[in-house]
Amino acid sequence: MKSILIADDHTIVRLGVSHIISTLPTPAAVEEASTFDEVIAQLESRPFDLLILDINIPGGNNLQMIDAVKLRQPNIRILMFSGYDEQLFAINYMQAGADGYLVKYSPEEEIRSAISTVLNQQKYMSAGTREQLLNMLNSQREPVLNPLSALSGREVEVMYLLTKGIPVARIADMLNLQVTTVSTYKTRIFEKLQISNVIELLEKVKMYSTSI
């Protein structure tokens, strides 16, 4: 029997995913966590085959979650479960060590397929993410045309939150960073994208996010 940990701070989401897991052909025991601290505690208490991890879970919210999980259970499979823009985040999280990235508004059948795929030791990518990855590979042979590709994973996280109108101080709190650190990331983002304000940032993201 497989052992699965669902980590999400919304009870209804955990219940929904648990129900979908109960319909899989492979029997699975399910545990739940509502914060990243609870995730770590669970990982330190017993082994799991799969972690379904909310990208925006309290106490986490960053790429370093992957390292923290793998440090405790190197062989665990990780499926990121997110409401964030797939085109901005999927590749970064998979490069960091996740085995799949799934948006929360996916149809039930796609959620079932993603969980089964990752449990079967395969990587899960949506058609859009697969195309995005192929475009990235192709761009390595061509001049870099998309300025968003110059951003680091952390810079993409900060950029996404800035586009949502979230103040720097709040972003620092969400990502467990110093305000000055977030301000530095903001400055770097503006420099790399050759922009001077959030309005221009929104226009840049709208223009290029479909091709990153």
PDB file of C-alpha atoms in Angstrom:
ATOM      1  CA  MET A   1       0.000   0.000   0.000  1.00  0.00           C
ATOM      2  CA  LYS A   2       1.265   3.448  -0.927  1.00  0.00           C
ATOM      3  CA  SER A   3       1.591   6.190   1.681  1.00  0.00           C
ATOM      4  CA  ILE A   4       0.613   9.724   0.646  1.00  0.00           C
ATOM      5  CA  LEU A   5       0.858  13.029   2.515  1.00  0.00           C
ATOM      6  CA  ILE A   6      -1.460  15.842   1.408  1.00  0.00           C
ATOM      7  CA  ALA A   7      -0.184  19.259   2.505  1.00  0.00           C
ATOM      8  CA  ASP A   8      -2.631  22.132   2.036  1.00  0.00           C
ATOM      9  CA  ASP A   9      -4.056  24.712   4.419  1.00  0.00           C
ATOM     10  CA  HIS A  10      -7.599  24.380   3.040  1.00  0.00           C
ATOM     11  CA  THR A  11      -9.624  21.510   4.518  1.00  0.00           C
ATOM     12  CA  ILE A  12     -11.891  21.257   1.483  1.00  0.00           C
ATOM     13  CA  VAL A  13      -8.880  20.815  -0.802  1.00  0.00           C
ATOM     14  CA  ARG A  14      -7.446  18.035   1.365  1.00  0.00           C
ATOM     15  CA  LEU A  15     -10.836  16.294   1.444  1.00  0.00           C
ATOM     16  CA  GLY A  16     -11.199  16.576  -2.324  1.00  0.00           C
ATOM     17  CA  VAL A  17      -7.751  15.193  -3.058  1.00  0.00           C
ATOM     18  CA  SER A  18      -8.255  12.405  -0.503  1.00  0.00           C
ATOM     19  CA  HIS A  19     -11.451  11.419  -2.292  1.00  0.00           C
ATOM     20  CA  ILE A  20      -9.672  11.293  -5.647  1.00  0.00           C
ATOM     21  CA  ILE A  21      -6.889   9.166  -4.153  1.00  0.00           C
ATOM     22  CA  SER A  22      -9.529   6.749  -2.823  1.00  0.00           C
ATOM     23  CA  THR A  23     -10.625   6.112  -6.430  1.00  0.00           C
ATOM     24  CA  LEU A  24      -7.155   5.136  -7.644  1.00  0.00           C
ATOM     25  CA  PRO A  25      -6.528   1.481  -8.539  1.00  0.00           C
ATOM     26  CA  THR A  26      -3.508   1.472  -6.213  1.00  0.00           C
ATOM     27  CA  PRO A  27      -4.514   1.360  -2.509  1.00  0.00           C
ATOM     28  CA  ALA A  28      -3.083   4.246  -0.512  1.00  0.00           C
ATOM     29  CA  ALA A  29      -3.022   5.416   3.098  1.00  0.00           C
ATOM     30  CA  VAL A  30      -3.444   9.184   3.351  1.00  0.00           C
ATOM     31  CA  GLU A  31      -2.151  11.596   5.991  1.00  0.00           C
ATOM     32  CA  GLU A  32      -2.727  15.357   6.043  1.00  0.00           C
ATOM     33  CA  ALA A  33      -0.854  18.530   7.003  1.00  0.00           C
ATOM     34  CA  SER A  34      -2.049  22.141   6.990  1.00  0.00           C
ATOM     35  CA  THR A  35       1.314  23.901   7.488  1.00  0.00           C
ATOM     36  CA  PHE A  36       4.872  23.258   6.344  1.00  0.00           C
ATOM     37  CA  ASP A  37       5.950  22.700   9.945  1.00  0.00           C
ATOM     38  CA  GLU A  38       3.416  19.866  10.082  1.00  0.00           C
ATOM     39  CA  VAL A  39       4.841  18.492   6.836  1.00  0.00           C
ATOM     40  CA  ILE A  40       8.329  18.358   8.340  1.00  0.00           C
ATOM     41  CA  ALA A  41       7.013  16.717  11.515  1.00  0.00           C
ATOM     42  CA  GLN A  42       5.204  14.050   9.470  1.00  0.00           C
ATOM     43  CA  LEU A  43       8.263  13.400   7.311  1.00  0.00           C
ATOM     44  CA  GLU A  44      10.392  12.918  10.407  1.00  0.00           C
ATOM     45  CA  SER A  45       7.931  10.447  11.911  1.00  0.00           C
ATOM     46  CA  ARG A  46       7.324   8.022   9.030  1.00  0.00           C
ATOM     47  CA  PRO A  47       8.189   7.352   5.360  1.00  0.00           C
ATOM     48  CA  PHE A  48       5.940   8.469   2.506  1.00  0.00           C
ATOM     49  CA  ASP A  49       5.830   7.525  -1.161  1.00  0.00           C
ATOM     50  CA  LEU A  50       4.301  10.815  -2.287  1.00  0.00           C
ATOM     51  CA  LEU A  51       3.912  14.358  -0.991  1.00  0.00           C
ATOM     52  CA  ILE A  52       1.204  16.485  -2.610  1.00  0.00           C
ATOM     53  CA  LEU A  53       2.407  19.950  -1.622  1.00  0.00           C
ATOM     54  CA  ASP A  54       0.558  23.261  -1.829  1.00  0.00           C
ATOM     55  CA  ILE A  55       2.970  25.821  -3.273  1.00  0.00           C
ATOM     56  CA  ASN A  56       1.601  28.496  -0.915  1.00  0.00           C
ATOM     57  CA  ILE A  57       1.324  26.529   2.323  1.00  0.00           C
ATOM     58  CA  PRO A  58       1.872  28.522   5.554  1.00  0.00           C
ATOM     59  CA  GLY A  59       5.482  28.326   6.629  1.00  0.00           C
ATOM     60  CA  GLY A  60       6.735  27.361   3.183  1.00  0.00           C
ATOM     61  CA  ASN A  61       5.964  29.405   0.072  1.00  0.00           C
ATOM     62  CA  ASN A  62       9.315  28.962  -1.656  1.00  0.00           C
ATOM     63  CA  LEU A  63      11.598  26.682  -3.632  1.00  0.00           C
ATOM     64  CA  GLN A  64      13.550  25.784  -0.487  1.00  0.00           C
ATOM     65  CA  MET A  65      10.637  23.552   0.557  1.00  0.00           C
ATOM     66  CA  ILE A  66      11.879  20.972  -1.941  1.00  0.00           C
ATOM     67  CA  ASP A  67      15.334  20.819  -0.342  1.00  0.00           C
ATOM     68  CA  ALA A  68      13.831  20.597   3.149  1.00  0.00           C
ATOM     69  CA  VAL A  69      11.655  17.662   2.091  1.00  0.00           C
ATOM     70  CA  LYS A  70      14.398  15.808   0.208  1.00  0.00           C
ATOM     71  CA  LEU A  71      16.795  16.265   3.121  1.00  0.00           C
ATOM     72  CA  ARG A  72      14.466  14.183   5.287  1.00  0.00           C
ATOM     73  CA  GLN A  73      13.231  11.706   2.669  1.00  0.00           C
ATOM     74  CA  PRO A  74      15.471  11.688  -0.438  1.00  0.00           C
ATOM     75  CA  ASN A  75      13.335   9.157  -2.324  1.00  0.00           C
ATOM     76  CA  ILE A  76       9.937  10.750  -1.750  1.00  0.00           C
ATOM     77  CA  ARG A  77       8.010  11.869  -4.828  1.00  0.00           C
ATOM     78  CA  ILE A  78       6.741  15.461  -4.781  1.00  0.00           C
ATOM     79  CA  LEU A  79       3.733  16.780  -6.710  1.00  0.00           C
ATOM     80  CA  MET A  80       3.329  20.541  -6.408  1.00  0.00           C
ATOM     81  CA  PHE A  81      -0.349  21.505  -6.161  1.00  0.00           C
ATOM     82  CA  SER A  82      -0.839  25.163  -6.892  1.00  0.00           C
ATOM     83  CA  GLY A  83      -3.135  28.036  -7.659  1.00  0.00           C
ATOM     84  CA  TYR A  84      -0.153  29.960  -9.056  1.00  0.00           C
ATOM     85  CA  ASP A  85       0.429  30.529 -12.767  1.00  0.00           C
ATOM     86  CA  GLU A  86       1.810  27.285 -14.159  1.00  0.00           C
ATOM     87  CA  GLN A  87       3.856  29.026 -16.849  1.00  0.00           C
ATOM     88  CA  LEU A  88       5.687  31.109 -14.262  1.00  0.00           C
ATOM     89  CA  PHE A  89       6.387  28.419 -11.672  1.00  0.00           C
ATOM     90  CA  ALA A  90       6.204  24.839 -12.981  1.00  0.00           C
ATOM     91  CA  ILE A  91       9.635  24.604 -14.585  1.00  0.00           C
ATOM     92  CA  ASN A  92      11.386  26.298 -11.640  1.00  0.00           C
ATOM     93  CA  TYR A  93       9.892  23.876  -9.117  1.00  0.00           C
ATOM     94  CA  MET A  94      10.624  20.845 -11.262  1.00  0.00           C
ATOM     95  CA  GLN A  95      14.205  21.987 -11.766  1.00  0.00           C
ATOM     96  CA  ALA A  96      14.405  22.319  -7.968  1.00  0.00           C
ATOM     97  CA  GLY A  97      13.475  18.635  -7.599  1.00  0.00           C
ATOM     98  CA  ALA A  98       9.684  18.345  -7.746  1.00  0.00           C
ATOM     99  CA  ASP A  99       8.302  15.463  -9.792  1.00  0.00           C
ATOM    100  CA  GLY A 100       5.243  17.281 -11.076  1.00  0.00           C
ATOM    101  CA  TYR A 101       3.287  20.521 -11.011  1.00  0.00           C
ATOM    102  CA  LEU A 102      -0.501  20.608 -11.096  1.00  0.00           C
ATOM    103  CA  VAL A 103      -2.831  23.593 -10.916  1.00  0.00           C
ATOM    104  CA  LYS A 104      -5.706  23.305  -8.450  1.00  0.00           C
ATOM    105  CA  TYR A 105      -8.421  24.076 -10.965  1.00  0.00           C
ATOM    106  CA  SER A 106      -7.492  21.044 -13.085  1.00  0.00           C
ATOM    107  CA  PRO A 107     -10.282  18.573 -13.922  1.00  0.00           C
ATOM    108  CA  GLU A 108     -10.648  15.611 -11.578  1.00  0.00           C
ATOM    109  CA  GLU A 109      -9.389  13.184 -14.208  1.00  0.00           C
ATOM    110  CA  GLU A 110      -6.208  15.212 -14.697  1.00  0.00           C
ATOM    111  CA  ILE A 111      -5.585  15.292 -10.938  1.00  0.00           C
ATOM    112  CA  ARG A 112      -6.046  11.517 -10.825  1.00  0.00           C
ATOM    113  CA  SER A 113      -3.668  11.097 -13.772  1.00  0.00           C
ATOM    114  CA  ALA A 114      -1.025  13.364 -12.222  1.00  0.00           C
ATOM    115  CA  ILE A 115      -1.058  11.497  -8.908  1.00  0.00           C
ATOM    116  CA  SER A 116      -0.861   8.098 -10.628  1.00  0.00           C
ATOM    117  CA  THR A 117       1.956   9.271 -12.910  1.00  0.00           C
ATOM    118  CA  VAL A 118       4.123  10.541 -10.063  1.00  0.00           C
ATOM    119  CA  LEU A 119       3.406   7.471  -7.912  1.00  0.00           C
ATOM    120  CA  ASN A 120       4.618   5.344 -10.833  1.00  0.00           C
ATOM    121  CA  GLN A 121       8.046   7.019 -10.677  1.00  0.00           C
ATOM    122  CA  GLN A 122       7.418   9.262 -13.678  1.00  0.00           C
ATOM    123  CA  LYS A 123       7.461  13.020 -14.075  1.00  0.00           C
ATOM    124  CA  TYR A 124       4.130  14.752 -14.557  1.00  0.00           C
ATOM    125  CA  MET A 125       3.842  17.770 -16.812  1.00  0.00           C
ATOM    126  CA  SER A 126       0.771  19.301 -18.395  1.00  0.00           C
ATOM    127  CA  ALA A 127       0.805  19.781 -22.153  1.00  0.00           C
ATOM    128  CA  GLY A 128       1.480  23.489 -21.615  1.00  0.00           C
ATOM    129  CA  THR A 129       4.469  22.854 -19.339  1.00  0.00           C
ATOM    130  CA  ARG A 130       5.861  20.250 -21.724  1.00  0.00           C
ATOM    131  CA  GLU A 131       5.687  22.742 -24.575  1.00  0.00           C
ATOM    132  CA  GLN A 132       7.294  25.376 -22.364  1.00  0.00           C
ATOM    133  CA  LEU A 133      10.176  23.020 -21.560  1.00  0.00           C
ATOM    134  CA  LEU A 134      10.694  22.211 -25.239  1.00  0.00           C
ATOM    135  CA  ASN A 135      10.771  25.928 -26.011  1.00  0.00           C
ATOM    136  CA  MET A 136      13.422  26.403 -23.328  1.00  0.00           C
ATOM    137  CA  LEU A 137      15.536  23.615 -24.790  1.00  0.00           C
ATOM    138  CA  ASN A 138      15.204  25.076 -28.265  1.00  0.00           C
ATOM    139  CA  SER A 139      16.093  28.545 -27.018  1.00  0.00           C
ATOM    140  CA  GLN A 140      19.460  27.218 -25.813  1.00  0.00           C
ATOM    141  CA  ARG A 141      20.438  26.952 -29.476  1.00  0.00           C
ATOM    142  CA  GLU A 142      19.078  30.395 -30.298  1.00  0.00           C
ATOM    143  CA  PRO A 143      19.574  33.936 -28.958  1.00  0.00           C
ATOM    144  CA  VAL A 144      17.630  34.491 -25.724  1.00  0.00           C
ATOM    145  CA  LEU A 145      14.575  36.521 -26.681  1.00  0.00           C
ATOM    146  CA  ASN A 146      12.474  36.286 -23.550  1.00  0.00           C
ATOM    147  CA  PRO A 147      13.691  38.585 -20.730  1.00  0.00           C
ATOM    148  CA  LEU A 148      11.745  36.575 -18.107  1.00  0.00           C
ATOM    149  CA  SER A 149      14.072  33.631 -18.694  1.00  0.00           C
ATOM    150  CA  ALA A 150      16.896  35.688 -17.139  1.00  0.00           C
ATOM    151  CA  LEU A 151      15.153  35.701 -13.744  1.00  0.00           C
ATOM    152  CA  SER A 152      16.105  33.271 -10.993  1.00  0.00           C
ATOM    153  CA  GLY A 153      13.503  31.088  -9.296  1.00  0.00           C
ATOM    154  CA  ARG A 154      13.309  33.423  -6.299  1.00  0.00           C
ATOM    155  CA  GLU A 155      13.044  36.461  -8.570  1.00  0.00           C
ATOM    156  CA  VAL A 156      10.118  34.814 -10.368  1.00  0.00           C
ATOM    157  CA  GLU A 157       8.393  34.284  -7.013  1.00  0.00           C
ATOM    158  CA  VAL A 158       8.856  37.930  -6.047  1.00  0.00           C
ATOM    159  CA  MET A 159       7.813  39.090  -9.504  1.00  0.00           C
ATOM    160  CA  TYR A 160       4.601  37.082  -9.337  1.00  0.00           C
ATOM    161  CA  LEU A 161       3.655  38.572  -5.972  1.00  0.00           C
ATOM    162  CA  LEU A 162       4.470  42.088  -7.191  1.00  0.00           C
ATOM    163  CA  THR A 163       2.125  41.606 -10.134  1.00  0.00           C
ATOM    164  CA  LYS A 164      -0.628  40.791  -7.630  1.00  0.00           C
ATOM    165  CA  GLY A 165      -0.187  44.229  -6.059  1.00  0.00           C
ATOM    166  CA  ILE A 166       1.296  42.829  -2.834  1.00  0.00           C
ATOM    167  CA  PRO A 167       3.545  45.335  -0.996  1.00  0.00           C
ATOM    168  CA  VAL A 168       7.230  44.587  -0.457  1.00  0.00           C
ATOM    169  CA  ALA A 169       6.789  44.267   3.318  1.00  0.00           C
ATOM    170  CA  ARG A 170       4.026  41.691   2.894  1.00  0.00           C
ATOM    171  CA  ILE A 171       6.082  39.746   0.321  1.00  0.00           C
ATOM    172  CA  ALA A 172       8.962  39.645   2.810  1.00  0.00           C
ATOM    173  CA  ASP A 173       6.615  38.164   5.411  1.00  0.00           C
ATOM    174  CA  MET A 174       5.175  35.597   2.975  1.00  0.00           C
ATOM    175  CA  LEU A 175       8.604  34.410   1.806  1.00  0.00           C
ATOM    176  CA  ASN A 176      10.300  34.649   5.222  1.00  0.00           C
ATOM    177  CA  LEU A 177      12.790  37.228   3.954  1.00  0.00           C
ATOM    178  CA  GLN A 178      14.033  40.601   5.130  1.00  0.00           C
ATOM    179  CA  VAL A 179      12.304  43.640   3.591  1.00  0.00           C
ATOM    180  CA  THR A 180      15.677  44.847   2.312  1.00  0.00           C
ATOM    181  CA  THR A 181      16.235  41.484   0.603  1.00  0.00           C
ATOM    182  CA  VAL A 182      12.897  41.683  -1.200  1.00  0.00           C
ATOM    183  CA  SER A 183      13.685  45.276  -2.201  1.00  0.00           C
ATOM    184  CA  THR A 184      16.950  44.037  -3.689  1.00  0.00           C
ATOM    185  CA  TYR A 185      15.118  41.330  -5.636  1.00  0.00           C
ATOM    186  CA  LYS A 186      12.658  43.942  -6.889  1.00  0.00           C
ATOM    187  CA  THR A 187      15.512  46.161  -8.066  1.00  0.00           C
ATOM    188  CA  ARG A 188      17.175  43.241  -9.864  1.00  0.00           C
ATOM    189  CA  ILE A 189      13.899  42.283 -11.540  1.00  0.00           C
ATOM    190  CA  PHE A 190      13.344  45.826 -12.784  1.00  0.00           C
ATOM    191  CA  GLU A 191      16.936  46.018 -14.041  1.00  0.00           C
ATOM    192  CA  LYS A 192      16.805  42.679 -15.857  1.00  0.00           C
ATOM    193  CA  LEU A 193      13.454  43.483 -17.466  1.00  0.00           C
ATOM    194  CA  GLN A 194      14.471  47.100 -18.150  1.00  0.00           C
ATOM    195  CA  ILE A 195      11.379  48.534 -16.481  1.00  0.00           C
ATOM    196  CA  SER A 196      10.769  51.149 -13.796  1.00  0.00           C
ATOM    197  CA  ASN A 197       7.386  50.352 -12.231  1.00  0.00           C
ATOM    198  CA  VAL A 198       4.843  47.591 -11.577  1.00  0.00           C
ATOM    199  CA  ILE A 199       2.604  48.690 -14.459  1.00  0.00           C
ATOM    200  CA  GLU A 200       5.438  48.025 -16.889  1.00  0.00           C
ATOM    201  CA  LEU A 201       6.084  44.743 -15.072  1.00  0.00           C
ATOM    202  CA  LEU A 202       2.502  43.639 -15.656  1.00  0.00           C
ATOM    203  CA  GLU A 203       2.823  44.466 -19.350  1.00  0.00           C
ATOM    204  CA  LYS A 204       6.095  42.537 -19.597  1.00  0.00           C
ATOM    205  CA  VAL A 205       4.652  39.455 -17.908  1.00  0.00           C
ATOM    206  CA  LYS A 206       1.554  39.562 -20.104  1.00  0.00           C
ATOM    207  CA  MET A 207       3.722  39.844 -23.187  1.00  0.00           C
ATOM    208  CA  TYR A 208       6.235  37.077 -22.424  1.00  0.00           C
ATOM    209  CA  SER A 209       4.745  34.623 -19.904  1.00  0.00           C
ATOM    210  CA  THR A 210       3.276  32.383 -22.611  1.00  0.00           C
ATOM    211  CA  SER A 211       6.729  31.695 -23.990  1.00  0.00           C
ATOM    212  CA  ILE A 212       8.856  31.115 -20.887  1.00  0.00           C
TER     213      ILE A 212
END
